[in-house]
mmCIF file of C-alpha atoms in Angstrom:
data_model
loop_
_atom_site.group_PDB
_atom_site.id
_atom_site.type_symbol
_atom_site.label_atom_id
_atom_site.label_comp_id
_atom_site.label_asym_id
_atom_site.label_seq_id
_atom_site.Cartn_x
_atom_site.Cartn_y
_atom_site.Cartn_z
ATOM 1 C CA MET A 1 -6.906 -62.182 -13.595
ATOM 2 C CA ARG A 2 -5.371 -60.963 -10.383
ATOM 3 C CA ALA A 3 -1.911 -62.009 -11.453
ATOM 4 C CA ARG A 4 -2.134 -59.888 -14.660
ATOM 5 C CA LEU A 5 -3.459 -56.918 -12.575
ATOM 6 C CA VAL A 6 -0.758 -56.692 -10.222
ATOM 7 C CA VAL A 7 1.795 -56.986 -13.396
ATOM 8 C CA LEU A 8 -0.122 -53.965 -14.906
ATOM 9 C CA VAL A 9 0.396 -52.001 -11.636
ATOM 10 C CA LEU A 10 4.019 -53.024 -11.479
ATOM 11 C CA LEU A 11 4.524 -51.787 -15.044
ATOM 12 C CA VAL A 12 2.666 -48.532 -14.326
ATOM 13 C CA LEU A 13 4.906 -47.847 -11.263
ATOM 14 C CA LEU A 14 8.252 -48.794 -13.042
ATOM 15 C CA ALA A 15 7.056 -46.198 -15.834
ATOM 16 C CA GLY A 16 6.544 -43.639 -13.430
ATOM 17 C CA CYS A 17 10.147 -44.249 -12.115
ATOM 18 C CA GLY A 18 11.682 -43.917 -15.235
ATOM 19 C CA ASP A 19 14.815 -41.498 -15.992
ATOM 20 C CA PRO A 20 13.738 -38.125 -14.555
ATOM 21 C CA GLY A 21 16.021 -36.538 -17.222
ATOM 22 C CA GLY A 22 14.017 -38.163 -20.025
ATOM 23 C CA ASP A 23 11.097 -36.300 -21.406
ATOM 24 C CA GLU A 24 9.958 -34.680 -18.047
ATOM 25 C CA ARG A 25 8.625 -31.205 -18.625
ATOM 26 C CA VAL A 26 9.325 -28.475 -15.979
ATOM 27 C CA THR A 27 6.278 -26.157 -15.437
ATOM 28 C CA LEU A 28 6.741 -22.716 -13.772
ATOM 29 C CA ARG A 29 3.770 -20.967 -12.254
ATOM 30 C CA PHE A 30 4.372 -17.092 -12.894
ATOM 31 C CA VAL A 31 1.442 -15.033 -11.368
ATOM 32 C CA SER A 32 1.910 -11.540 -12.878
ATOM 33 C CA LEU A 33 0.395 -8.558 -11.547
ATOM 34 C CA ALA A 34 0.363 -6.674 -15.112
ATOM 35 C CA TRP A 35 -3.071 -5.002 -15.204
ATOM 36 C CA GLN A 36 -3.232 -2.611 -17.885
ATOM 37 C CA ASP A 37 -4.032 -4.039 -21.624
ATOM 38 C CA GLU A 38 -0.789 -3.187 -23.381
ATOM 39 C CA SER A 39 1.123 -4.428 -20.380
ATOM 40 C CA VAL A 40 -0.743 -7.752 -19.936
ATOM 41 C CA ARG A 41 -0.241 -8.260 -23.897
ATOM 42 C CA ALA A 42 3.504 -7.505 -23.765
ATOM 43 C CA THR A 43 3.883 -9.973 -20.823
ATOM 44 C CA LYS A 44 1.888 -12.823 -22.085
ATOM 45 C CA ALA A 45 3.708 -12.324 -25.477
ATOM 46 C CA LEU A 46 6.880 -12.755 -23.940
ATOM 47 C CA VAL A 47 6.027 -15.779 -21.986
ATOM 48 C CA ARG A 48 4.590 -17.288 -25.193
ATOM 49 C CA GLU A 49 8.203 -16.703 -27.017
ATOM 50 C CA TRP A 50 9.851 -18.278 -23.862
ATOM 51 C CA ASN A 51 7.587 -21.396 -24.271
ATOM 52 C CA ALA A 52 8.366 -21.704 -27.738
ATOM 53 C CA ALA A 53 11.987 -21.606 -27.578
ATOM 54 C CA HIS A 54 12.056 -23.893 -24.335
ATOM 55 C CA PRO A 55 10.041 -27.005 -24.891
ATOM 56 C CA ASP A 56 11.373 -28.393 -21.739
ATOM 57 C CA VAL A 57 10.436 -25.667 -19.398
ATOM 58 C CA GLU A 58 6.929 -24.212 -19.576
ATOM 59 C CA VAL A 59 6.136 -20.785 -17.875
ATOM 60 C CA ARG A 60 2.170 -20.818 -17.198
ATOM 61 C CA TYR A 61 1.048 -17.096 -16.925
ATOM 62 C CA VAL A 62 -1.503 -16.584 -13.978
ATOM 63 C CA GLN A 63 -3.271 -13.278 -13.818
ATOM 64 C CA GLY A 64 -2.836 -11.679 -10.256
ATOM 65 C CA SER A 65 -4.243 -8.456 -8.947
ATOM 66 C CA TRP A 66 -2.403 -5.293 -6.969
ATOM 67 C CA ASP A 67 -5.217 -5.411 -4.815
ATOM 68 C CA SER A 68 -4.272 -6.736 -1.197
ATOM 69 C CA VAL A 69 -1.219 -8.457 -2.766
ATOM 70 C CA HIS A 70 0.491 -8.662 0.593
ATOM 71 C CA ASP A 71 -2.154 -10.652 2.313
ATOM 72 C CA GLN A 72 -2.568 -12.794 -1.083
ATOM 73 C CA LEU A 73 1.054 -13.705 -1.106
ATOM 74 C CA LEU A 74 1.323 -14.483 2.522
ATOM 75 C CA THR A 75 -1.806 -16.684 2.296
ATOM 76 C CA SER A 76 -0.077 -18.496 -0.577
ATOM 77 C CA PHE A 77 3.398 -18.818 1.049
ATOM 78 C CA GLU A 78 2.060 -20.054 4.323
ATOM 79 C CA GLY A 79 -0.433 -22.622 2.563
ATOM 80 C CA GLY A 80 2.400 -23.935 0.476
ATOM 81 C CA GLU A 81 0.890 -22.804 -2.453
ATOM 82 C CA ALA A 82 3.278 -19.696 -3.848
ATOM 83 C CA PRO A 83 4.122 -19.491 -7.565
ATOM 84 C CA ASP A 84 7.478 -20.276 -8.503
ATOM 85 C CA ILE A 85 7.721 -16.815 -9.915
ATOM 86 C CA VAL A 86 6.626 -13.670 -7.651
ATOM 87 C CA HIS A 87 5.329 -10.300 -9.105
ATOM 88 C CA ASP A 88 5.387 -7.667 -6.224
ATOM 89 C CA ALA A 89 6.508 -4.174 -5.607
ATOM 90 C CA ALA A 90 10.138 -3.689 -3.354
ATOM 91 C CA ASP A 91 8.577 -1.943 -0.504
ATOM 92 C CA ASP A 92 6.616 -5.351 0.269
ATOM 93 C CA LEU A 93 9.506 -7.406 0.148
ATOM 94 C CA ALA A 94 11.255 -7.238 3.541
ATOM 95 C CA ASP A 95 8.762 -9.205 5.355
ATOM 96 C CA PHE A 96 8.931 -11.984 2.851
ATOM 97 C CA ALA A 97 12.584 -12.014 2.862
ATOM 98 C CA HIS A 98 13.126 -12.191 6.682
ATOM 99 C CA GLY A 99 10.327 -14.663 6.892
ATOM 100 C CA GLY A 100 12.252 -17.361 4.525
ATOM 101 C CA TYR A 101 9.671 -17.312 1.747
ATOM 102 C CA LEU A 102 11.806 -15.747 -1.045
ATOM 103 C CA ALA A 103 15.046 -17.254 -2.670
ATOM 104 C CA ASP A 104 18.234 -15.352 -2.328
ATOM 105 C CA LEU A 105 19.010 -14.712 -5.977
ATOM 106 C CA THR A 106 22.746 -13.592 -5.517
ATOM 107 C CA ARG A 107 24.156 -17.119 -7.203
ATOM 108 C CA LEU A 108 21.166 -17.534 -9.247
ATOM 109 C CA LEU A 109 21.066 -14.732 -11.551
ATOM 110 C CA PRO A 110 23.275 -14.100 -14.319
ATOM 111 C CA GLN A 111 26.325 -11.468 -14.228
ATOM 112 C CA ARG A 112 24.819 -9.464 -17.357
ATOM 113 C CA LEU A 113 21.522 -8.884 -15.186
ATOM 114 C CA LYS A 114 23.453 -7.919 -12.219
ATOM 115 C CA ASP A 115 25.747 -5.438 -14.178
ATOM 116 C CA ASP A 116 22.881 -4.006 -16.318
ATOM 117 C CA ILE A 117 20.704 -2.705 -13.222
ATOM 118 C CA PRO A 118 22.046 0.176 -11.087
ATOM 119 C CA GLN A 119 23.406 -0.573 -7.600
ATOM 120 C CA HIS A 120 20.647 1.936 -6.185
ATOM 121 C CA SER A 121 18.175 -0.165 -7.915
ATOM 122 C CA TRP A 122 19.486 -3.459 -6.100
ATOM 123 C CA ALA A 123 19.594 -1.659 -2.824
ATOM 124 C CA THR A 124 15.562 -1.792 -2.853
ATOM 125 C CA THR A 125 15.739 -5.556 -2.824
ATOM 126 C CA THR A 126 18.611 -6.370 -0.833
ATOM 127 C CA PHE A 127 18.184 -7.374 2.830
ATOM 128 C CA ASP A 128 20.878 -8.542 5.330
ATOM 129 C CA GLY A 129 23.192 -8.902 2.297
ATOM 130 C CA GLY A 130 20.982 -11.053 0.371
ATOM 131 C CA VAL A 131 18.857 -10.154 -3.141
ATOM 132 C CA TYR A 132 15.393 -11.236 -2.954
ATOM 133 C CA GLY A 133 13.941 -9.650 -5.982
ATOM 134 C CA VAL A 134 14.747 -7.936 -9.441
ATOM 135 C CA PRO A 135 13.750 -4.721 -9.464
ATOM 136 C CA PHE A 136 12.585 -4.298 -13.269
ATOM 137 C CA LEU A 137 10.163 -1.285 -13.446
ATOM 138 C CA GLN A 138 10.135 2.165 -11.761
ATOM 139 C CA GLU A 139 8.027 5.247 -12.027
ATOM 140 C CA PRO A 140 8.684 8.751 -10.639
ATOM 141 C CA ARG A 141 6.000 10.938 -9.095
ATOM 142 C CA VAL A 142 5.410 13.889 -11.767
ATOM 143 C CA LEU A 143 3.159 16.911 -12.333
ATOM 144 C CA ILE A 144 0.540 16.520 -14.843
ATOM 145 C CA ALA A 145 -0.422 19.791 -16.138
ATOM 146 C CA ASN A 146 -2.839 21.567 -18.437
ATOM 147 C CA ALA A 147 -0.618 22.990 -20.791
ATOM 148 C CA ALA A 148 -2.800 25.804 -22.150
ATOM 149 C CA TRP A 149 -3.395 26.900 -18.750
ATOM 150 C CA LEU A 150 0.012 27.204 -17.867
ATOM 151 C CA ARG A 151 0.594 29.014 -21.086
ATOM 152 C CA ARG A 152 -2.232 31.549 -20.411
ATOM 153 C CA ALA A 153 -0.854 32.253 -17.069
ATOM 154 C CA GLY A 154 2.438 32.651 -18.139
ATOM 155 C CA VAL A 155 4.289 31.027 -15.454
ATOM 156 C CA ARG A 156 7.778 29.620 -15.817
ATOM 157 C CA VAL A 157 7.560 25.978 -16.983
ATOM 158 C CA PRO A 158 10.062 23.825 -15.028
ATOM 159 C CA THR A 159 12.205 21.457 -16.469
ATOM 160 C CA PRO A 160 14.130 18.529 -14.993
ATOM 161 C CA GLU A 161 17.337 20.713 -15.314
ATOM 162 C CA ARG A 162 15.423 23.531 -13.683
ATOM 163 C CA PRO A 163 12.735 22.261 -11.542
ATOM 164 C CA TRP A 164 10.401 24.471 -9.327
ATOM 165 C CA SER A 165 11.404 24.532 -5.541
ATOM 166 C CA TRP A 166 8.673 23.729 -2.920
ATOM 167 C CA PRO A 167 8.348 27.462 -2.412
ATOM 168 C CA GLU A 168 8.128 28.139 -5.920
ATOM 169 C CA PHE A 169 5.388 25.265 -6.707
ATOM 170 C CA ARG A 170 3.279 27.024 -3.848
ATOM 171 C CA GLN A 171 3.422 30.327 -5.357
ATOM 172 C CA VAL A 172 2.473 28.937 -8.765
ATOM 173 C CA THR A 173 -0.433 27.004 -7.441
ATOM 174 C CA ARG A 174 -1.601 30.256 -5.770
ATOM 175 C CA ARG A 175 -1.191 32.196 -9.093
ATOM 176 C CA LEU A 176 -3.314 29.431 -10.862
ATOM 177 C CA SER A 177 -6.092 29.378 -8.500
ATOM 178 C CA GLY A 178 -9.428 31.641 -8.180
ATOM 179 C CA GLY A 179 -13.098 31.469 -9.332
ATOM 180 C CA GLY A 180 -13.689 28.168 -8.331
ATOM 181 C CA ARG A 181 -10.492 26.392 -10.035
ATOM 182 C CA TYR A 182 -7.359 25.155 -8.174
ATOM 183 C CA GLY A 183 -3.571 25.219 -9.163
ATOM 184 C CA VAL A 184 -3.297 21.835 -7.998
ATOM 185 C CA ALA A 185 -5.502 18.818 -6.807
ATOM 186 C CA TRP A 186 -3.817 16.155 -4.463
ATOM 187 C CA PRO A 187 -5.264 12.634 -4.612
ATOM 188 C CA LEU A 188 -4.502 11.552 -1.144
ATOM 189 C CA LYS A 189 -6.433 8.389 -0.722
ATOM 190 C CA GLU A 190 -3.119 6.384 -0.077
ATOM 191 C CA PRO A 191 -1.042 9.514 1.418
ATOM 192 C CA VAL A 192 2.023 7.667 3.031
ATOM 193 C CA SER A 193 4.077 6.630 -0.002
ATOM 194 C CA ALA A 194 3.567 9.805 -1.884
ATOM 195 C CA THR A 195 4.676 11.931 0.776
ATOM 196 C CA LEU A 196 7.572 9.887 1.854
ATOM 197 C CA ASN A 197 9.025 9.470 -1.384
ATOM 198 C CA LEU A 198 8.368 13.072 -2.356
ATOM 199 C CA SER A 199 10.049 14.099 1.026
ATOM 200 C CA LEU A 200 13.705 12.753 -0.045
ATOM 201 C CA SER A 201 13.858 15.880 -2.044
ATOM 202 C CA THR A 202 13.947 17.848 0.947
ATOM 203 C CA GLY A 203 16.074 15.637 2.866
ATOM 204 C CA GLY A 204 13.363 13.677 4.832
ATOM 205 C CA GLN A 205 14.237 10.253 5.672
ATOM 206 C CA LEU A 206 11.843 9.306 8.593
ATOM 207 C CA PHE A 207 13.388 6.017 9.115
ATOM 208 C CA HIS A 208 16.714 5.618 10.951
ATOM 209 C CA ARG A 209 18.816 2.639 11.463
ATOM 210 C CA GLY A 210 20.921 2.524 14.551
ATOM 211 C CA ALA A 211 24.196 1.076 14.948
ATOM 212 C CA ASP A 212 22.458 -2.386 16.475
ATOM 213 C CA GLY A 213 20.717 -2.480 13.236
ATOM 214 C CA LYS A 214 17.284 -1.639 14.517
ATOM 215 C CA VAL A 215 15.145 1.315 12.794
ATOM 216 C CA THR A 216 13.134 4.001 14.555
ATOM 217 C CA VAL A 217 10.931 6.584 13.345
ATOM 218 C CA ARG A 218 12.040 10.410 13.831
ATOM 219 C CA PHE A 219 9.920 13.153 12.060
ATOM 220 C CA GLU A 220 12.442 15.989 11.629
ATOM 221 C CA ALA A 221 12.202 19.541 10.094
ATOM 222 C CA ALA A 222 13.189 18.078 6.578
ATOM 223 C CA ASP A 223 10.247 15.444 6.914
ATOM 224 C CA ALA A 224 7.688 18.274 7.426
ATOM 225 C CA VAL A 225 8.354 20.500 4.269
ATOM 226 C CA VAL A 226 6.238 18.263 1.992
ATOM 227 C CA PRO A 227 3.332 17.575 4.232
ATOM 228 C CA ALA A 228 3.241 21.357 5.491
ATOM 229 C CA THR A 229 3.317 22.379 1.676
ATOM 230 C CA VAL A 230 0.320 20.282 1.034
ATOM 231 C CA ARG A 231 -1.567 21.319 4.224
ATOM 232 C CA ASP A 232 -1.029 24.868 3.327
ATOM 233 C CA GLN A 233 -2.388 24.333 -0.474
ATOM 234 C CA LEU A 234 -5.497 22.675 1.310
ATOM 235 C CA ALA A 235 -6.248 24.863 4.192
ATOM 236 C CA GLY A 236 -4.189 28.083 3.911
ATOM 237 C CA ASP A 237 -4.210 29.808 0.437
ATOM 238 C CA ARG A 238 -6.922 27.042 -0.801
ATOM 239 C CA SER A 239 -4.908 26.329 -4.151
ATOM 240 C CA ALA A 240 -5.832 22.908 -3.690
ATOM 241 C CA PRO A 241 -9.191 21.630 -3.079
ATOM 242 C CA ARG A 242 -10.364 19.372 0.070
ATOM 243 C CA SER A 243 -12.550 17.182 -2.380
ATOM 244 C CA THR A 244 -9.770 15.031 -3.832
ATOM 245 C CA LEU A 245 -8.312 14.012 -0.109
ATOM 246 C CA GLY A 246 -10.112 10.632 -0.262
ATOM 247 C CA SER A 247 -9.513 10.165 -3.925
ATOM 248 C CA GLY A 248 -7.217 7.965 -6.045
ATOM 249 C CA GLY A 249 -5.202 9.150 -9.102
ATOM 250 C CA SER A 250 -7.923 8.016 -11.376
ATOM 251 C CA ASP A 251 -10.769 9.936 -9.678
ATOM 252 C CA THR A 252 -9.101 13.426 -10.122
ATOM 253 C CA LEU A 253 -9.043 12.871 -14.219
ATOM 254 C CA PRO A 254 -12.639 14.064 -14.769
ATOM 255 C CA GLY A 255 -12.030 17.111 -12.824
ATOM 256 C CA PHE A 256 -8.476 17.895 -14.493
ATOM 257 C CA PHE A 257 -10.199 17.161 -18.129
ATOM 258 C CA ALA A 258 -13.032 19.576 -16.902
ATOM 259 C CA GLY A 259 -10.549 22.598 -16.218
ATOM 260 C CA ARG A 260 -11.220 22.572 -12.220
ATOM 261 C CA TYR A 261 -7.403 21.902 -11.660
ATOM 262 C CA ALA A 262 -4.431 22.993 -13.603
ATOM 263 C CA MET A 263 -1.954 19.985 -12.293
ATOM 264 C CA VAL A 264 -2.186 16.781 -10.611
ATOM 265 C CA PRO A 265 0.665 14.932 -9.274
ATOM 266 C CA LEU A 266 0.574 11.394 -10.060
ATOM 267 C CA GLY A 267 2.857 8.289 -10.673
ATOM 268 C CA PHE A 268 4.489 8.291 -14.293
ATOM 269 C CA SER A 269 2.219 5.389 -15.447
ATOM 270 C CA TYR A 270 -0.952 7.604 -15.308
ATOM 271 C CA ARG A 271 -0.045 9.050 -18.841
ATOM 272 C CA GLN A 272 -1.669 6.079 -20.440
ATOM 273 C CA GLN A 273 -4.910 6.933 -18.888
ATOM 274 C CA ILE A 274 -4.720 10.549 -19.572
ATOM 275 C CA ALA A 275 -3.778 9.562 -23.159
ATOM 276 C CA GLN A 276 -6.761 7.550 -23.771
ATOM 277 C CA GLN A 277 -9.348 9.636 -21.880
ATOM 278 C CA ALA A 278 -8.371 13.025 -22.622
ATOM 279 C CA PRO A 279 -11.135 15.073 -24.753
ATOM 280 C CA LYS A 280 -10.356 16.086 -27.996
ATOM 281 C CA GLY A 281 -7.927 19.356 -28.014
ATOM 282 C CA PHE A 282 -7.003 18.741 -24.609
ATOM 283 C CA THR A 283 -3.320 19.692 -24.106
ATOM 284 C CA TRP A 284 -1.295 18.391 -21.296
ATOM 285 C CA GLN A 285 2.381 17.828 -20.630
ATOM 286 C CA VAL A 286 4.515 16.011 -18.056
ATOM 287 C CA LEU A 287 6.746 18.282 -15.396
ATOM 288 C CA PRO A 288 8.969 16.910 -12.851
ATOM 289 C CA ALA A 289 7.845 17.171 -9.197
ATOM 290 C CA PRO A 290 9.287 20.071 -6.978
ATOM 291 C CA ALA A 291 12.669 20.056 -5.816
ATOM 292 C CA GLY A 292 14.245 20.488 -2.258
ATOM 293 C CA ALA A 293 17.655 20.671 -0.880
ATOM 294 C CA ALA A 294 18.570 17.349 -2.137
ATOM 295 C CA GLY A 295 17.199 18.346 -5.766
ATOM 296 C CA LEU A 296 15.151 16.022 -7.636
ATOM 297 C CA THR A 297 15.597 13.043 -5.644
ATOM 298 C CA GLN A 298 12.893 10.754 -5.069
ATOM 299 C CA GLY A 299 12.047 7.472 -3.496
ATOM 300 C CA VAL A 300 10.873 4.849 -5.761
ATOM 301 C CA SER A 301 9.557 1.287 -5.032
ATOM 302 C CA PRO A 302 10.013 -0.600 -8.277
ATOM 303 C CA GLN A 303 8.062 -3.604 -9.430
ATOM 304 C CA THR A 304 9.993 -6.842 -8.611
ATOM 305 C CA LEU A 305 9.961 -10.485 -9.452
ATOM 306 C CA SER A 306 11.434 -12.627 -7.178
ATOM 307 C CA ILE A 307 11.450 -16.597 -6.775
ATOM 308 C CA ALA A 308 9.875 -18.448 -4.298
ATOM 309 C CA GLN A 309 12.062 -20.357 -1.656
ATOM 310 C CA ASP A 310 9.707 -23.396 -2.102
ATOM 311 C CA SER A 311 10.192 -23.653 -5.770
ATOM 312 C CA PRO A 312 11.870 -26.842 -6.903
ATOM 313 C CA HIS A 313 12.928 -25.169 -10.166
ATOM 314 C CA LYS A 314 14.667 -22.207 -8.940
ATOM 315 C CA LYS A 315 17.596 -22.279 -11.759
ATOM 316 C CA GLU A 316 15.092 -22.504 -14.372
ATOM 317 C CA ALA A 317 13.075 -19.873 -12.855
ATOM 318 C CA ALA A 318 16.284 -17.572 -12.902
ATOM 319 C CA ALA A 319 16.869 -18.380 -16.572
ATOM 320 C CA PHE A 320 13.245 -17.128 -17.286
ATOM 321 C CA LEU A 321 13.829 -14.007 -15.593
ATOM 322 C CA ASP A 322 17.094 -13.371 -17.464
ATOM 323 C CA PHE A 323 15.025 -13.870 -20.493
ATOM 324 C CA LEU A 324 12.026 -11.625 -19.487
ATOM 325 C CA LEU A 325 14.493 -8.908 -18.539
ATOM 326 C CA ARG A 326 16.819 -8.640 -21.481
ATOM 327 C CA PRO A 327 17.217 -4.951 -22.646
ATOM 328 C CA LYS A 328 14.731 -5.155 -25.341
ATOM 329 C CA ASN A 329 12.288 -7.251 -23.617
ATOM 330 C CA MET A 330 12.392 -4.772 -20.567
ATOM 331 C CA VAL A 331 11.831 -2.016 -22.899
ATOM 332 C CA ARG A 332 8.691 -3.863 -23.991
ATOM 333 C CA LEU A 333 7.293 -4.386 -20.586
ATOM 334 C CA ALA A 334 8.107 -0.776 -19.866
ATOM 335 C CA LEU A 335 6.342 0.616 -22.886
ATOM 336 C CA GLY A 336 3.334 -1.687 -22.096
ATOM 337 C CA ASP A 337 3.075 -0.290 -18.359
ATOM 338 C CA TRP A 338 4.075 3.180 -19.362
ATOM 339 C CA MET A 339 6.539 3.049 -16.833
ATOM 340 C CA LEU A 340 10.609 3.137 -16.843
ATOM 341 C CA PRO A 341 12.879 0.256 -17.138
ATOM 342 C CA THR A 342 15.561 0.051 -14.275
ATOM 343 C CA GLY A 343 18.023 -1.419 -16.830
ATOM 344 C CA THR A 344 20.944 0.953 -18.028
ATOM 345 C CA GLU A 345 20.529 -0.481 -21.659
ATOM 346 C CA ALA A 346 16.981 -0.425 -21.659
ATOM 347 C CA LEU A 347 16.870 3.376 -20.712
ATOM 348 C CA LYS A 348 18.961 3.997 -23.784
ATOM 349 C CA ASP A 349 16.322 3.045 -26.175
ATOM 350 C CA PRO A 350 15.067 6.013 -28.452
ATOM 351 C CA ALA A 351 11.525 5.161 -27.650
ATOM 352 C CA LEU A 352 11.916 6.443 -24.015
ATOM 353 C CA HIS A 353 13.339 9.560 -25.042
ATOM 354 C CA THR A 354 10.691 10.924 -27.114
ATOM 355 C CA ALA A 355 8.836 14.083 -26.049
ATOM 356 C CA LYS A 356 5.648 12.506 -26.859
ATOM 357 C CA ASP A 357 3.527 11.828 -24.137
ATOM 358 C CA GLY A 358 6.430 13.027 -21.786
ATOM 359 C CA TRP A 359 8.751 9.826 -22.198
ATOM 360 C CA ALA A 360 11.707 12.260 -22.145
ATOM 361 C CA THR A 361 10.921 14.108 -19.014
ATOM 362 C CA GLY A 362 10.185 10.700 -17.032
ATOM 363 C CA THR A 363 13.380 9.239 -18.424
ATOM 364 C CA ALA A 364 15.502 12.476 -17.300
ATOM 365 C CA LEU A 365 14.608 11.663 -14.007
ATOM 366 C CA ALA A 366 15.545 7.961 -13.832
ATOM 367 C CA ALA A 367 18.958 8.677 -12.454
ATOM 368 C CA ARG A 368 17.491 10.439 -9.389
ATOM 369 C CA LEU A 369 15.245 7.803 -8.269
ATOM 370 C CA THR A 370 16.543 6.081 -5.121
ATOM 371 C CA SER A 371 15.378 3.672 -2.608
ATOM 372 C CA ALA A 372 12.239 4.427 -0.802
ATOM 373 C CA PRO A 373 12.617 5.345 2.868
ATOM 374 C CA ALA A 374 10.701 2.417 3.925
ATOM 375 C CA GLN A 375 12.175 -0.211 1.734
ATOM 376 C CA SER A 376 14.208 -2.180 4.217
ATOM 377 C CA VAL A 377 11.774 -1.576 7.294
ATOM 378 C CA ARG A 378 10.283 -4.776 8.748
ATOM 379 C CA GLY A 379 6.822 -4.229 9.840
ATOM 380 C CA TYR A 380 6.323 -1.210 7.218
ATOM 381 C CA PRO A 381 3.032 -2.747 5.806
ATOM 382 C CA GLU A 382 1.508 -2.676 9.213
ATOM 383 C CA TRP A 383 3.054 0.510 10.255
ATOM 384 C CA LYS A 384 1.562 2.150 7.007
ATOM 385 C CA ASP A 385 -1.934 0.734 7.327
ATOM 386 C CA LYS A 386 -2.642 1.226 11.054
ATOM 387 C CA VAL A 387 -0.239 4.311 12.138
ATOM 388 C CA ALA A 388 0.825 6.327 9.058
ATOM 389 C CA THR A 389 -2.444 6.401 6.833
ATOM 390 C CA PRO A 390 -4.747 7.379 9.309
ATOM 391 C CA ALA A 391 -2.429 10.239 10.568
ATOM 392 C CA PHE A 392 -1.701 11.588 7.530
ATOM 393 C CA GLN A 393 -5.105 11.564 6.445
ATOM 394 C CA GLU A 394 -6.123 13.505 9.707
ATOM 395 C CA TYR A 395 -3.405 16.071 9.184
ATOM 396 C CA TYR A 396 -4.380 16.775 5.671
ATOM 397 C CA SER A 397 -7.924 17.098 6.618
ATOM 398 C CA GLY A 398 -7.091 19.701 9.206
ATOM 399 C CA ALA A 399 -8.222 17.180 12.203
ATOM 400 C CA ILE A 400 -4.620 17.185 13.921
ATOM 401 C CA ASP A 401 -1.700 19.589 13.718
ATOM 402 C CA LEU A 402 1.700 19.024 13.059
ATOM 403 C CA PRO A 403 2.789 17.978 16.408
ATOM 404 C CA GLU A 404 0.207 15.476 16.904
ATOM 405 C CA LEU A 405 1.498 14.198 13.383
ATOM 406 C CA ARG A 406 4.618 13.624 14.695
ATOM 407 C CA ARG A 407 3.653 12.254 18.076
ATOM 408 C CA ARG A 408 1.890 9.432 16.074
ATOM 409 C CA LEU A 409 4.350 8.707 13.658
ATOM 410 C CA GLU A 410 6.921 8.328 16.311
ATOM 411 C CA HIS A 411 5.333 7.087 19.309
ATOM 412 C CA ASP A 412 2.727 4.751 17.809
ATOM 413 C CA GLY A 413 4.750 4.035 14.765
ATOM 414 C CA ASN A 414 7.811 2.851 17.142
ATOM 415 C CA LEU A 415 5.525 0.631 18.894
ATOM 416 C CA VAL A 416 4.598 -0.973 15.895
ATOM 417 C CA LEU A 417 7.960 -1.419 14.402
ATOM 418 C CA ALA A 418 9.432 -2.712 17.877
ATOM 419 C CA ARG A 419 7.309 -5.812 17.481
ATOM 420 C CA TYR A 420 9.084 -6.699 14.228
ATOM 421 C CA GLN A 421 12.879 -6.241 15.804
ATOM 422 C CA ARG A 422 12.870 -8.213 19.066
#
């Protein structure tokens, strides 16, 4: 009996050590951060299509969340449990790339995909000469406006060809305010990325890289234009309410629909919520954000797809990314998320050039989107959370003045960044 048991065990072990190229199936874990219903459906449908066409390489869709994504990923990387395919945002990649958690995609990606996405988009995921993510979805910040209100007021409606300047924007919001109503509402619960990315239009950079490669924070005159404009609207002419300072974008929509605010600066993807939630008869339109000395240039942090360094199936993961980001598929993902694709072929799709829901306005801005100022800065998440967010919140609320804002961003901020650059 014992001899038979030994033989059985040996047979099982030999079966497990068979030809690895036989019937063994590769499984890839893909943690997706898609969250809007249309986006989740589009992503899951593409995963099903891949699996149907590739029986030897199964992609398992795992639903993730944007909430605390940096900490979640860091825990999974350090615990050796990272997914094969990582969905994130470009401004969150620098620390992971430098920490060795992400694979360099330079030799893994097909030339088709490399050529389809413009260099200014690849710059958002390139660190020390390596490419650590594929930027695939992006969104400009735009002004969502009450069309009937603007029409009644007789103000000039801006276009991508002839946008408002920042001073003209202030004049317009003053003209639209009064009687308990406001020209604009700024949702500034998360003030840093909005301020920094819009400041690129005025020539603001904030982060400056020296000849030694180290980054320092310098808050110069061009960096002050946007925050000073917002502060004046809040506390000067009061064309913006203080009540939205602690609000997220969605929190401002009920007041917008109720006619309290003529405009709300929001990310392009908020149009989906507006289209779904706007009361019957409410007319709205998408306007470009104001322009400064650099025109409509605007910082952007695209959504990205990366491959974990620890993944044993990098080539298969890269093949899936190539499939997922074919032009027609990239359009499906963009429409599902109400965002813009980065690919030049996808951007030509007629569905992205319709006037309905402001698609054409957003697509016209795509060429002016560039790498966000903080994109390649190591330590940015800590700088943002511990220094910049409280400093901007206090400045916008009136608790500190511009010189103190400058001191905090520069002095306190450089102390944080220095720890990452030793």
